[in-house]
CSV table of C-alpha atoms and ligand atoms in Angstrom, one decimal:
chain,number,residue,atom,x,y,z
A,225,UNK,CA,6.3,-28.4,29.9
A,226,UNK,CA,8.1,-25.0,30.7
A,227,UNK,CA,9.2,-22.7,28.2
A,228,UNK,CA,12.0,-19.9,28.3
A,229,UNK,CA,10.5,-17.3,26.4
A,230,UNK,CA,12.6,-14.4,24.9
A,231,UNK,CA,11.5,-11.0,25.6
A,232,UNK,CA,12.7,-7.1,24.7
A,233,UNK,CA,12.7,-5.7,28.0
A,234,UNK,CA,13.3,-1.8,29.3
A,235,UNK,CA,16.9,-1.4,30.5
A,236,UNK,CA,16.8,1.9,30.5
A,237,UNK,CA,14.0,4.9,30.1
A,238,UNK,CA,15.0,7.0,27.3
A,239,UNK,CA,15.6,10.4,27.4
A,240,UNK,CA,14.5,12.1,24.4
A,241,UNK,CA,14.9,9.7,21.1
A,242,UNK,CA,15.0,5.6,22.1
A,243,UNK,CA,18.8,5.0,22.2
A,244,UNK,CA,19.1,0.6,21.0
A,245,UNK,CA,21.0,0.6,24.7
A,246,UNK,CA,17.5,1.3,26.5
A,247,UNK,CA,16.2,-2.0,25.8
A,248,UNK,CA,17.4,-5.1,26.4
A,249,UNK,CA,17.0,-9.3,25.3
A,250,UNK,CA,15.7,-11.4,28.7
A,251,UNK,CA,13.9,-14.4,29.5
A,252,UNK,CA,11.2,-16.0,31.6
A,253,UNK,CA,10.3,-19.3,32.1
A,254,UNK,CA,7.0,-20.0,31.6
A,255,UNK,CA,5.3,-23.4,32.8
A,256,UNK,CA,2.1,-25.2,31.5
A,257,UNK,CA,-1.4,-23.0,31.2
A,258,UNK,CA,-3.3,-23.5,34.3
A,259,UNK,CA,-7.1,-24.2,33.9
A,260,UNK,CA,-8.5,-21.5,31.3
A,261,UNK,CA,-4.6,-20.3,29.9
A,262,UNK,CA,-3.2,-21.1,26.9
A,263,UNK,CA,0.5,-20.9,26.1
A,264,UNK,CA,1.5,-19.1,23.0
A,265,UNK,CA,4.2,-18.8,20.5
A,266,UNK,CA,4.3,-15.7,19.0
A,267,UNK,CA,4.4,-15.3,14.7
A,268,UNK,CA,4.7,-11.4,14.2
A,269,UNK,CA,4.6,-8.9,16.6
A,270,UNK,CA,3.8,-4.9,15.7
A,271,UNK,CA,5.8,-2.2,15.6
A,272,UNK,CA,3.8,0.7,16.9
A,273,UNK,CA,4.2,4.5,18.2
A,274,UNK,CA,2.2,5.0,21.1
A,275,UNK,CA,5.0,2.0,23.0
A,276,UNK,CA,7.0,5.3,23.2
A,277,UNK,CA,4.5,6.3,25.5
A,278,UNK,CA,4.4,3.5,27.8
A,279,UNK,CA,8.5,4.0,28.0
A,280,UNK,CA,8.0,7.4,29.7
A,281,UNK,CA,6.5,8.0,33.3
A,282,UNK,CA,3.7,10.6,32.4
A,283,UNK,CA,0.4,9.6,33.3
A,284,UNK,CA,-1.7,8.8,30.3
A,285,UNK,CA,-3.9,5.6,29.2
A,286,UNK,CA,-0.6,3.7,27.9
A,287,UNK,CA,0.6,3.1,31.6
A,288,UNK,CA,4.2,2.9,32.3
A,289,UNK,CA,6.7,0.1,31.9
A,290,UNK,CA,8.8,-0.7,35.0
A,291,UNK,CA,12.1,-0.6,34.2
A,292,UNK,CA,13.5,-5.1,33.5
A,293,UNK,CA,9.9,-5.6,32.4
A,294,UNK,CA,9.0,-6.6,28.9
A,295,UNK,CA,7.5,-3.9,26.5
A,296,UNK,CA,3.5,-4.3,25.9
A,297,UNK,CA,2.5,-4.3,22.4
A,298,UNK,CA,0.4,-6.4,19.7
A,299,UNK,CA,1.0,-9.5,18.1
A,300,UNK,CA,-0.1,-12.6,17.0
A,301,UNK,CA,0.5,-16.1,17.3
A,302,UNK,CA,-0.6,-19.4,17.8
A,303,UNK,CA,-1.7,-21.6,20.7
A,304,UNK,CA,1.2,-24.2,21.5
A,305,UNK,CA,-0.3,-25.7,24.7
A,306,UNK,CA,-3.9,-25.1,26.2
A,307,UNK,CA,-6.1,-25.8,29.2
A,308,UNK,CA,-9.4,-23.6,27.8
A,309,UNK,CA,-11.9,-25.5,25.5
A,310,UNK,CA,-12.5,-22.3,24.2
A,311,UNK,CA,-8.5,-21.9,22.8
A,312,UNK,CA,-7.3,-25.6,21.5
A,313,UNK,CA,-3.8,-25.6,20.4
A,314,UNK,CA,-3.3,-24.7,17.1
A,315,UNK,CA,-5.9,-21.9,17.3
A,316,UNK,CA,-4.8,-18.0,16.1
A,317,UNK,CA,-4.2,-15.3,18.0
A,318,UNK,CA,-4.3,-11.7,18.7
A,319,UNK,CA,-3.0,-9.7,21.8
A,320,UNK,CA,-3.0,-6.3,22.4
A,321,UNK,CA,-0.5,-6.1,25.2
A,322,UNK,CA,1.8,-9.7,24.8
A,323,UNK,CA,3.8,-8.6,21.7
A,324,UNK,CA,7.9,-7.9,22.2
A,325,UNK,CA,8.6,-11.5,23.0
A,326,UNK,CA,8.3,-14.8,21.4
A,327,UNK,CA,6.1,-17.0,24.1
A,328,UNK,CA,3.6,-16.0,26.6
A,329,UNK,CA,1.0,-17.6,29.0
A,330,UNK,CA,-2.8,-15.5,28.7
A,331,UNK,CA,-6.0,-16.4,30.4
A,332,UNK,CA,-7.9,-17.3,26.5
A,333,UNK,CA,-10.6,-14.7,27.6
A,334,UNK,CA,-8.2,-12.1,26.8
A,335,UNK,CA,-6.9,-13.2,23.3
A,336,UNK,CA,-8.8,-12.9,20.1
A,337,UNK,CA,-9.3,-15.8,18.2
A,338,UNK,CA,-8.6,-15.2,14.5
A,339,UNK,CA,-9.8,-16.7,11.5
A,340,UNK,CA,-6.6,-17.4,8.4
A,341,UNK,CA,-9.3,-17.1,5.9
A,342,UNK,CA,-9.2,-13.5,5.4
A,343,UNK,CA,-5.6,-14.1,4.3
A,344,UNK,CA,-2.6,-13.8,5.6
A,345,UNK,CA,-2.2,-13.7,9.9
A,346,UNK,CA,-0.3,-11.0,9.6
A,347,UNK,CA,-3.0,-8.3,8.6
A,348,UNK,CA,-4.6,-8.3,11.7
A,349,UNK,CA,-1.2,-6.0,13.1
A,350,UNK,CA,-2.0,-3.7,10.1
A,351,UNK,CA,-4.6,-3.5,7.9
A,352,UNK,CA,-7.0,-5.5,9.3
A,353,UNK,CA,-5.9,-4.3,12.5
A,354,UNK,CA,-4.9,-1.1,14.8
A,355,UNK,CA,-3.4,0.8,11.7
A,356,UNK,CA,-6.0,-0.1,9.1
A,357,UNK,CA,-8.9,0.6,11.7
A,358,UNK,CA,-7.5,3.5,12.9
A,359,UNK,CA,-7.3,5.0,9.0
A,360,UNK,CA,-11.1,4.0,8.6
A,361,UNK,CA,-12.2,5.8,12.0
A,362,UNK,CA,-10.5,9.0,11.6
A,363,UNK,CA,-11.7,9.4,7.5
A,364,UNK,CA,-15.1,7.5,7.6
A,365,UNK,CA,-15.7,8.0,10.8
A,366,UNK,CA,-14.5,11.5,11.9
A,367,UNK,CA,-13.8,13.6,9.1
A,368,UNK,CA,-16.2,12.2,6.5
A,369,UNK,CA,-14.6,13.8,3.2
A,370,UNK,CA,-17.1,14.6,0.3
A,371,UNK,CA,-16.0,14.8,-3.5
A,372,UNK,CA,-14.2,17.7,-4.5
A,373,UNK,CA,-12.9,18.4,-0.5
A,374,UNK,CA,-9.2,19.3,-0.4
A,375,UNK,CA,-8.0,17.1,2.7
A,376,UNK,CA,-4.7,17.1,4.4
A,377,UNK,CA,-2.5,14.1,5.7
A,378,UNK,CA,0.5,13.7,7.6
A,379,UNK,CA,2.8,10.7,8.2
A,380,UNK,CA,1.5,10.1,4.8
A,381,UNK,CA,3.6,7.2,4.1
A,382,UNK,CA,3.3,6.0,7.7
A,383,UNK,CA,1.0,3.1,8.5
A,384,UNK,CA,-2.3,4.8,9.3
A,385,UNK,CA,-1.0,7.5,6.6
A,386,UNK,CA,-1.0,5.3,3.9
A,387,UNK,CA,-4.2,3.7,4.4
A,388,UNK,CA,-6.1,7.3,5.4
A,389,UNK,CA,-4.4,8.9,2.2
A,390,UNK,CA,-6.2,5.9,-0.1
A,391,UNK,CA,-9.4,6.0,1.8
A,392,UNK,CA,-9.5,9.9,1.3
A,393,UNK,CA,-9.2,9.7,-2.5
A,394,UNK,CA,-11.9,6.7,-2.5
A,395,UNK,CA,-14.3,9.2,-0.9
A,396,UNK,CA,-13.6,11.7,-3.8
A,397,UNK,CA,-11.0,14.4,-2.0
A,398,UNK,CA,-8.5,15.6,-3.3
A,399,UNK,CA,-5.5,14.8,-1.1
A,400,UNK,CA,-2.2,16.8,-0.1
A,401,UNK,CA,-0.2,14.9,1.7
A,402,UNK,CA,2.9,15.2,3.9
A,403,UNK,CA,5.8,12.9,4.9
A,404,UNK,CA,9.8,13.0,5.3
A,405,UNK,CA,11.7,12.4,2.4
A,406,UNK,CA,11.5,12.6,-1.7
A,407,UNK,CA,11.2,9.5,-1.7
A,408,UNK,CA,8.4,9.2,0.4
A,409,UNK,CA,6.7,11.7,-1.5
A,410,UNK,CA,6.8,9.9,-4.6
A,411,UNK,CA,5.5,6.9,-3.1
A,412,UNK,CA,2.5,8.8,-1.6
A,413,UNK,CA,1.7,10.4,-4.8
A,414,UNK,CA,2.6,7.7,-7.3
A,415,UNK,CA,1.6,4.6,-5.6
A,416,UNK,CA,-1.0,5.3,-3.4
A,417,UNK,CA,-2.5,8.6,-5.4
A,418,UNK,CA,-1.9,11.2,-3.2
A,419,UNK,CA,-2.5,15.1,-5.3
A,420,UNK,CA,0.1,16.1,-4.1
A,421,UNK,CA,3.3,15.8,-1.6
A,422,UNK,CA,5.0,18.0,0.6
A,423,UNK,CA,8.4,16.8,1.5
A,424,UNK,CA,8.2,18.5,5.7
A,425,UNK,CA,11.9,18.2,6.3
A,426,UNK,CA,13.0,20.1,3.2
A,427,UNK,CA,10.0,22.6,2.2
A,428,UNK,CA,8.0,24.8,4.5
A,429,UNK,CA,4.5,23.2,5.5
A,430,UNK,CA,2.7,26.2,5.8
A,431,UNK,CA,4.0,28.2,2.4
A,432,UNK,CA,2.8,25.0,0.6
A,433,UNK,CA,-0.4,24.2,2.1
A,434,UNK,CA,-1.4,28.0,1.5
A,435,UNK,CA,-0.1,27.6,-2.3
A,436,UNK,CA,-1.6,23.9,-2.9
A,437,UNK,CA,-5.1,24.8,-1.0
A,438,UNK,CA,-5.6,28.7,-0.9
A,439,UNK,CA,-9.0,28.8,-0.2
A,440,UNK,CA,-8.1,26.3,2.9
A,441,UNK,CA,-8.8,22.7,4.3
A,442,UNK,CA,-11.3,21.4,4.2
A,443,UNK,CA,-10.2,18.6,6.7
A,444,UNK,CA,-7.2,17.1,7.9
A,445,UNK,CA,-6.2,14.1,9.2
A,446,UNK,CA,-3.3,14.6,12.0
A,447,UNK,CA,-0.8,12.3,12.9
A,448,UNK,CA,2.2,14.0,14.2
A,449,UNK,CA,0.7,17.0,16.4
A,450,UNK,CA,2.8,19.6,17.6
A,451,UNK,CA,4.0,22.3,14.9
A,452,UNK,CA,2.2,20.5,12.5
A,453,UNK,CA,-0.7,20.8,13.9
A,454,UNK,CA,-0.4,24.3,14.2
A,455,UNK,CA,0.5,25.1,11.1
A,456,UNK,CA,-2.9,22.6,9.9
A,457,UNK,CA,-5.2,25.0,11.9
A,458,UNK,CA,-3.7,28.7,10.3
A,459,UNK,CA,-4.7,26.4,6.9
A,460,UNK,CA,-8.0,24.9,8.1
A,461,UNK,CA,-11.0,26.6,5.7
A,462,UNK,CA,-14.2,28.1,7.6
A,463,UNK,CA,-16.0,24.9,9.3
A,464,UNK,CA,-13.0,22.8,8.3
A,465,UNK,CA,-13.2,19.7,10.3
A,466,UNK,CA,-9.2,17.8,12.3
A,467,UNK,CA,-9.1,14.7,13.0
A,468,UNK,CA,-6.5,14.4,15.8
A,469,UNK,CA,-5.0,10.8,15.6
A,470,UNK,CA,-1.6,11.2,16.9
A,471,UNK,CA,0.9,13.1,17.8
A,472,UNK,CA,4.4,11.6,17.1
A,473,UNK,CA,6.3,14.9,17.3
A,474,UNK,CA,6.0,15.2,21.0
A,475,UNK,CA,6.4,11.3,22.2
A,476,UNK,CA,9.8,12.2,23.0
A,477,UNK,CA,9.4,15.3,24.6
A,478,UNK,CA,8.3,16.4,28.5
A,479,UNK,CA,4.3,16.6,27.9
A,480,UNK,CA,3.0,14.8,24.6
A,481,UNK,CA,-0.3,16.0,26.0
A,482,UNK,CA,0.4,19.6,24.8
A,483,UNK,CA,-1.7,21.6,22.8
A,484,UNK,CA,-1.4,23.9,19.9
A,485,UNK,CA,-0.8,27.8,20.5
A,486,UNK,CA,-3.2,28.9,18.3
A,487,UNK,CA,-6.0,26.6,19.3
A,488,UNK,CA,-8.6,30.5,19.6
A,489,UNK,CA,-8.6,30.5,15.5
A,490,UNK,CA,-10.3,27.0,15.7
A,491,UNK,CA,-13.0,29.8,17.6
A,492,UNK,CA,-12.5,32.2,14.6
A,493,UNK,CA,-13.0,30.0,11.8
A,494,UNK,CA,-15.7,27.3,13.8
A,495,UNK,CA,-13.1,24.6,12.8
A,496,UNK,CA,-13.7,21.2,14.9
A,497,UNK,CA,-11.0,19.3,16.4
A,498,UNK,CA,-12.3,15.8,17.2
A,499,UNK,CA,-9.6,13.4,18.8
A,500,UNK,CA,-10.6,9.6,18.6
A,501,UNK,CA,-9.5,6.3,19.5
A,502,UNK,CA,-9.1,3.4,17.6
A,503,UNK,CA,-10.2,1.3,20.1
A,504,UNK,CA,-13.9,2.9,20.2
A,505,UNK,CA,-14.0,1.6,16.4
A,506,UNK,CA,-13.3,-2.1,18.0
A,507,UNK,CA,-17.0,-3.5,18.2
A,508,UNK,CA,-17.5,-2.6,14.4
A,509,UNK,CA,-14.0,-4.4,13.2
A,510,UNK,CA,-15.9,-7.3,11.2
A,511,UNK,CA,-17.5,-4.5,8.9
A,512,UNK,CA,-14.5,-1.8,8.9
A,513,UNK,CA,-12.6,-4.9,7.7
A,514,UNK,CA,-15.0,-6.1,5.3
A,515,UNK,CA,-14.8,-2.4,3.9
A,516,UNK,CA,-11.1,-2.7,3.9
A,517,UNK,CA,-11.2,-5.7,1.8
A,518,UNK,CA,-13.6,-4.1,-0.6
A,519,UNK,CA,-11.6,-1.3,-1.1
A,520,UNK,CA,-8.3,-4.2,-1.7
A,521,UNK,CA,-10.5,-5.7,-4.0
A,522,UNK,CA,-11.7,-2.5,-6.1
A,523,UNK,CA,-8.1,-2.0,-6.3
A,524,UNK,CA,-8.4,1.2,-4.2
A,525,UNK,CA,-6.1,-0.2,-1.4
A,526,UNK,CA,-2.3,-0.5,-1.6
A,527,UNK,CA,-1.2,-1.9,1.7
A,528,UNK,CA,2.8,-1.9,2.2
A,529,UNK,CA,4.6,-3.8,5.1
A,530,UNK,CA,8.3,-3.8,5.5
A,531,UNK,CA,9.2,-7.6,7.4
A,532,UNK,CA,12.1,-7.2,9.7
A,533,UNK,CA,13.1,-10.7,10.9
A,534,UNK,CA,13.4,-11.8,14.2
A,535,UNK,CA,13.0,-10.5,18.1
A,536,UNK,CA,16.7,-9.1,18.2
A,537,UNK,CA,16.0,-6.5,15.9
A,538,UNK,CA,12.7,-5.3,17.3
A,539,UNK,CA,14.4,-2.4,19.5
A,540,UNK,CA,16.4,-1.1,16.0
A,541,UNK,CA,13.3,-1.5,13.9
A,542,UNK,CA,11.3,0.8,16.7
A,543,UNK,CA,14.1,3.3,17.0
A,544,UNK,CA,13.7,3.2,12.8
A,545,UNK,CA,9.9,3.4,13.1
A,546,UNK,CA,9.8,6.7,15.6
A,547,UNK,CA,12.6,8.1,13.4
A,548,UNK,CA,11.1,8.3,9.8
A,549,UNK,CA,13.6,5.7,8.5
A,550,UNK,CA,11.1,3.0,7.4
A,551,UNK,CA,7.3,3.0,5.2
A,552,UNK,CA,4.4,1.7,5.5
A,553,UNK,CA,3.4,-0.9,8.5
A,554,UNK,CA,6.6,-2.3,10.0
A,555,UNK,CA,6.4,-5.6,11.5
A,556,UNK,CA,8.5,-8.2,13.0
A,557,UNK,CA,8.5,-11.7,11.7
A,558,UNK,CA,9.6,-13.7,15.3
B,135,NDP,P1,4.0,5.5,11.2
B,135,NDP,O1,4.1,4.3,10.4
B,135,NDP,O2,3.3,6.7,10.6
B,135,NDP,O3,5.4,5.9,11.7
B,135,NDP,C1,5.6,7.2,12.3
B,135,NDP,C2,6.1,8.2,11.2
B,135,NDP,O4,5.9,9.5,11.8
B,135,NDP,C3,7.5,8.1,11.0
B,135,NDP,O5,7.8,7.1,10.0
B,135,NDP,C4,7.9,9.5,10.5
B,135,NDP,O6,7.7,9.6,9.1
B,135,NDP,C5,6.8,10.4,11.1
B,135,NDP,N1,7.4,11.3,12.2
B,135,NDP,C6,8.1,10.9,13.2
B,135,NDP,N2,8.5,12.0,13.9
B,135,NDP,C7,8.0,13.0,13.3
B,135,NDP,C8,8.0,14.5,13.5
B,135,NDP,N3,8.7,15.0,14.5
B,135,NDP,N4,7.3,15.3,12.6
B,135,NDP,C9,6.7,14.7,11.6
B,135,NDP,N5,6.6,13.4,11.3
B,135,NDP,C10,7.2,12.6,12.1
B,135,NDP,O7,3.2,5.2,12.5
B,135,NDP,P2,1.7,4.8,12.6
B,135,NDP,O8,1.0,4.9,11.3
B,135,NDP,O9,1.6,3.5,13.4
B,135,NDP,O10,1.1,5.9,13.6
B,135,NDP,C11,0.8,7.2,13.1
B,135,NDP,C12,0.2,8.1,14.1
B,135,NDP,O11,-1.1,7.6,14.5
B,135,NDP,C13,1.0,8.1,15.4
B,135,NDP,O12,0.9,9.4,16.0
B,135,NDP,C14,0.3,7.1,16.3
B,135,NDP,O13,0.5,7.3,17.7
B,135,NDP,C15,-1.1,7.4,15.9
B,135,NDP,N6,-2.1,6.3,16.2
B,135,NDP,C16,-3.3,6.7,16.8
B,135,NDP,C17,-4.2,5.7,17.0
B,135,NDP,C18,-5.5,6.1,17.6
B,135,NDP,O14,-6.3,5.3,18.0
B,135,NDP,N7,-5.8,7.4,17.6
B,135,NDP,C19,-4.0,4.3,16.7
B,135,NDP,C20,-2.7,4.0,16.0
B,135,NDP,C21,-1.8,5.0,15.8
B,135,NDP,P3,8.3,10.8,8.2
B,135,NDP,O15,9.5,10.2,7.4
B,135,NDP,O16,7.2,11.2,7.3
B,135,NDP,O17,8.7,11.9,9.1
């Protein structure tokens, strides 16, 4: 049996913001599994920022895409043809790197095998997944909010901004929260329960937070990096504690590794910056997800995801993603 998958592939490295002309629709042919592959067909595939990385030739743990090859990402799907024992057809699937493309050929010791009993496939690309782990690290694990604690979040109505904003208030902060647009705002604040909303592109970040929290953070949860980021450590309380998740304002830039100018007040206040990785949190998925659900089922949880269909309009729905044009977790139905 061969198979001509459909895959995004680079066509061009961007310069700056992704332009829909630096990607491109090709095809491989893929033939049967060999002894311990499986062949899959892909359901949804993940929309994610840190692809921007892997676009751009500075060295980091993303790697770099060649240009004509296919974009990595995550996705799942299900096993069409196998030769492991481990991976019969019809099993579920999650891959970290085989997502931008509808079939792909795996050894089965690289795939997760996933269960549809938790609900829908899907929520392993979101809340049961990257996003919705990532949220539980950086609050549960990192920042560790106690009642009463004003706590900060950006990308508020992003993917790992939605779910960090909800887990915040569960632990009894009060939350101030940032993202792009009015509407955005409202969301954060009258769906997912947000104290307050600062609208970035419109009001000044730093006049706010000193109005909303004038004795200072108490923590902060950082997505976006960059000017942000500065403008959270001049707010940071004495002892306040960052978690440094992301930091979206500088994927399209020359060195997203920079750092903040004013990193010596972090000295003068004792304020911690503690990056972390999602993936550390990996080996305790079952309970972060079981947590998850808990929260979902105390009605503590509102998880949004905007479906896009099909492979064609992955590149557009990216470019939409990095942007600020969509909410919530955006993924692709293939
Ligand atoms: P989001 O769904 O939050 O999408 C990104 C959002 O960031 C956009 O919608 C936009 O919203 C905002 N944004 C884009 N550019 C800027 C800018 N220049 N300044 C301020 N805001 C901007 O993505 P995710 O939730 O998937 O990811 C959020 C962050 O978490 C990213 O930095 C990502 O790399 C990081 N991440 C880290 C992980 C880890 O293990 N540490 C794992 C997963 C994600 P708006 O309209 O509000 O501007």
């Amino acid at each position: 049996m061969t198979v001509q998958a459909r895959q995004i592939v680079l066509a061009r490295r961007p310069q700056g913001a992704p332009r829909i002309d630096d990607f491109a629709l090709g095809t491989a042919a893929l033939a049967a599994p060999a002894a311990g592959e499986v062949l899959v067909r892909n359901l949804w595939l993940s929309l994610d920022p840190y692809v921007r990385l892997a676009l751009s030739e500075q060295p980091g743990l993303h790697g770099t895409v060649p240009l004509g090859d296919p974009l990595p990402g995550m996705a799942v799907g299900e096993v069409i043809a196998s030769a492991s024992a481990e991976l019969p057809a019809g099993s579920f699937v999650l891959s970290r790197v085989h997502g931008w493309r509808d079939h792909y050929l795996a050894p089965a010791a690289e795939l997760q095998p996933l269960s549809t009993a938790a609900g829908p496939i899907e929520r392993y690309l979101g809340l049961y997944g990257l996003t919705g782990i990532t949220a539980w690290g950086g609050i549960y694990g990192v920042l560790k909010p106690q009642p009463g604690e004003t706590l900060f979040v950006n990308a508020a109505a992003g993917a790992v901004g939605m779910v960090a904003v909800q887990l915040a208030k569960r632990a009894g902060a009060r939350v101030i929260a940032s993202a792009g647009s009015d509407a955005k705002c409202s969301w954060v604040t009258g769906t997912l329960g947000a104290d307050h909303a600062i609208n970035y592109r419109r009001e000044d970040l730093a006049t706010c937070l000193a109005e909303l929290a004038p004795e200072g953070l108490a923590a902060a949860f950082d997505n976006v990096g960059g000017e942000q980021l500065e403008v959270m450590i001049d707010a940071m309380a004495p002892r306040g504690r960052i978690a440094l998740c992301g930091a979206i304002a500088l994927y399209d830039g020359e060195n997203y590794r920079a750092g903040p100018c004013n990193l010596f007040a972090a000295v003068e206040k004792h304020v911690s910056l503690t990056g972390f990785n999602a993936g550390f949190y990996f080996p305790q998925a079952p309970q972060i997800i079981a947590d998850l659900a808990a929260a979902e089922a105390e009605g503590a949880l509102v998880h949004e995801e905007t479906i896009i269909e099909g492979l064609e309009a992955m590149p557009q729905s990216f470019i939409d993603l990095l942007s600020g044009a969509s909410r919530g977790k955006l993924l692709i139905r293939v």
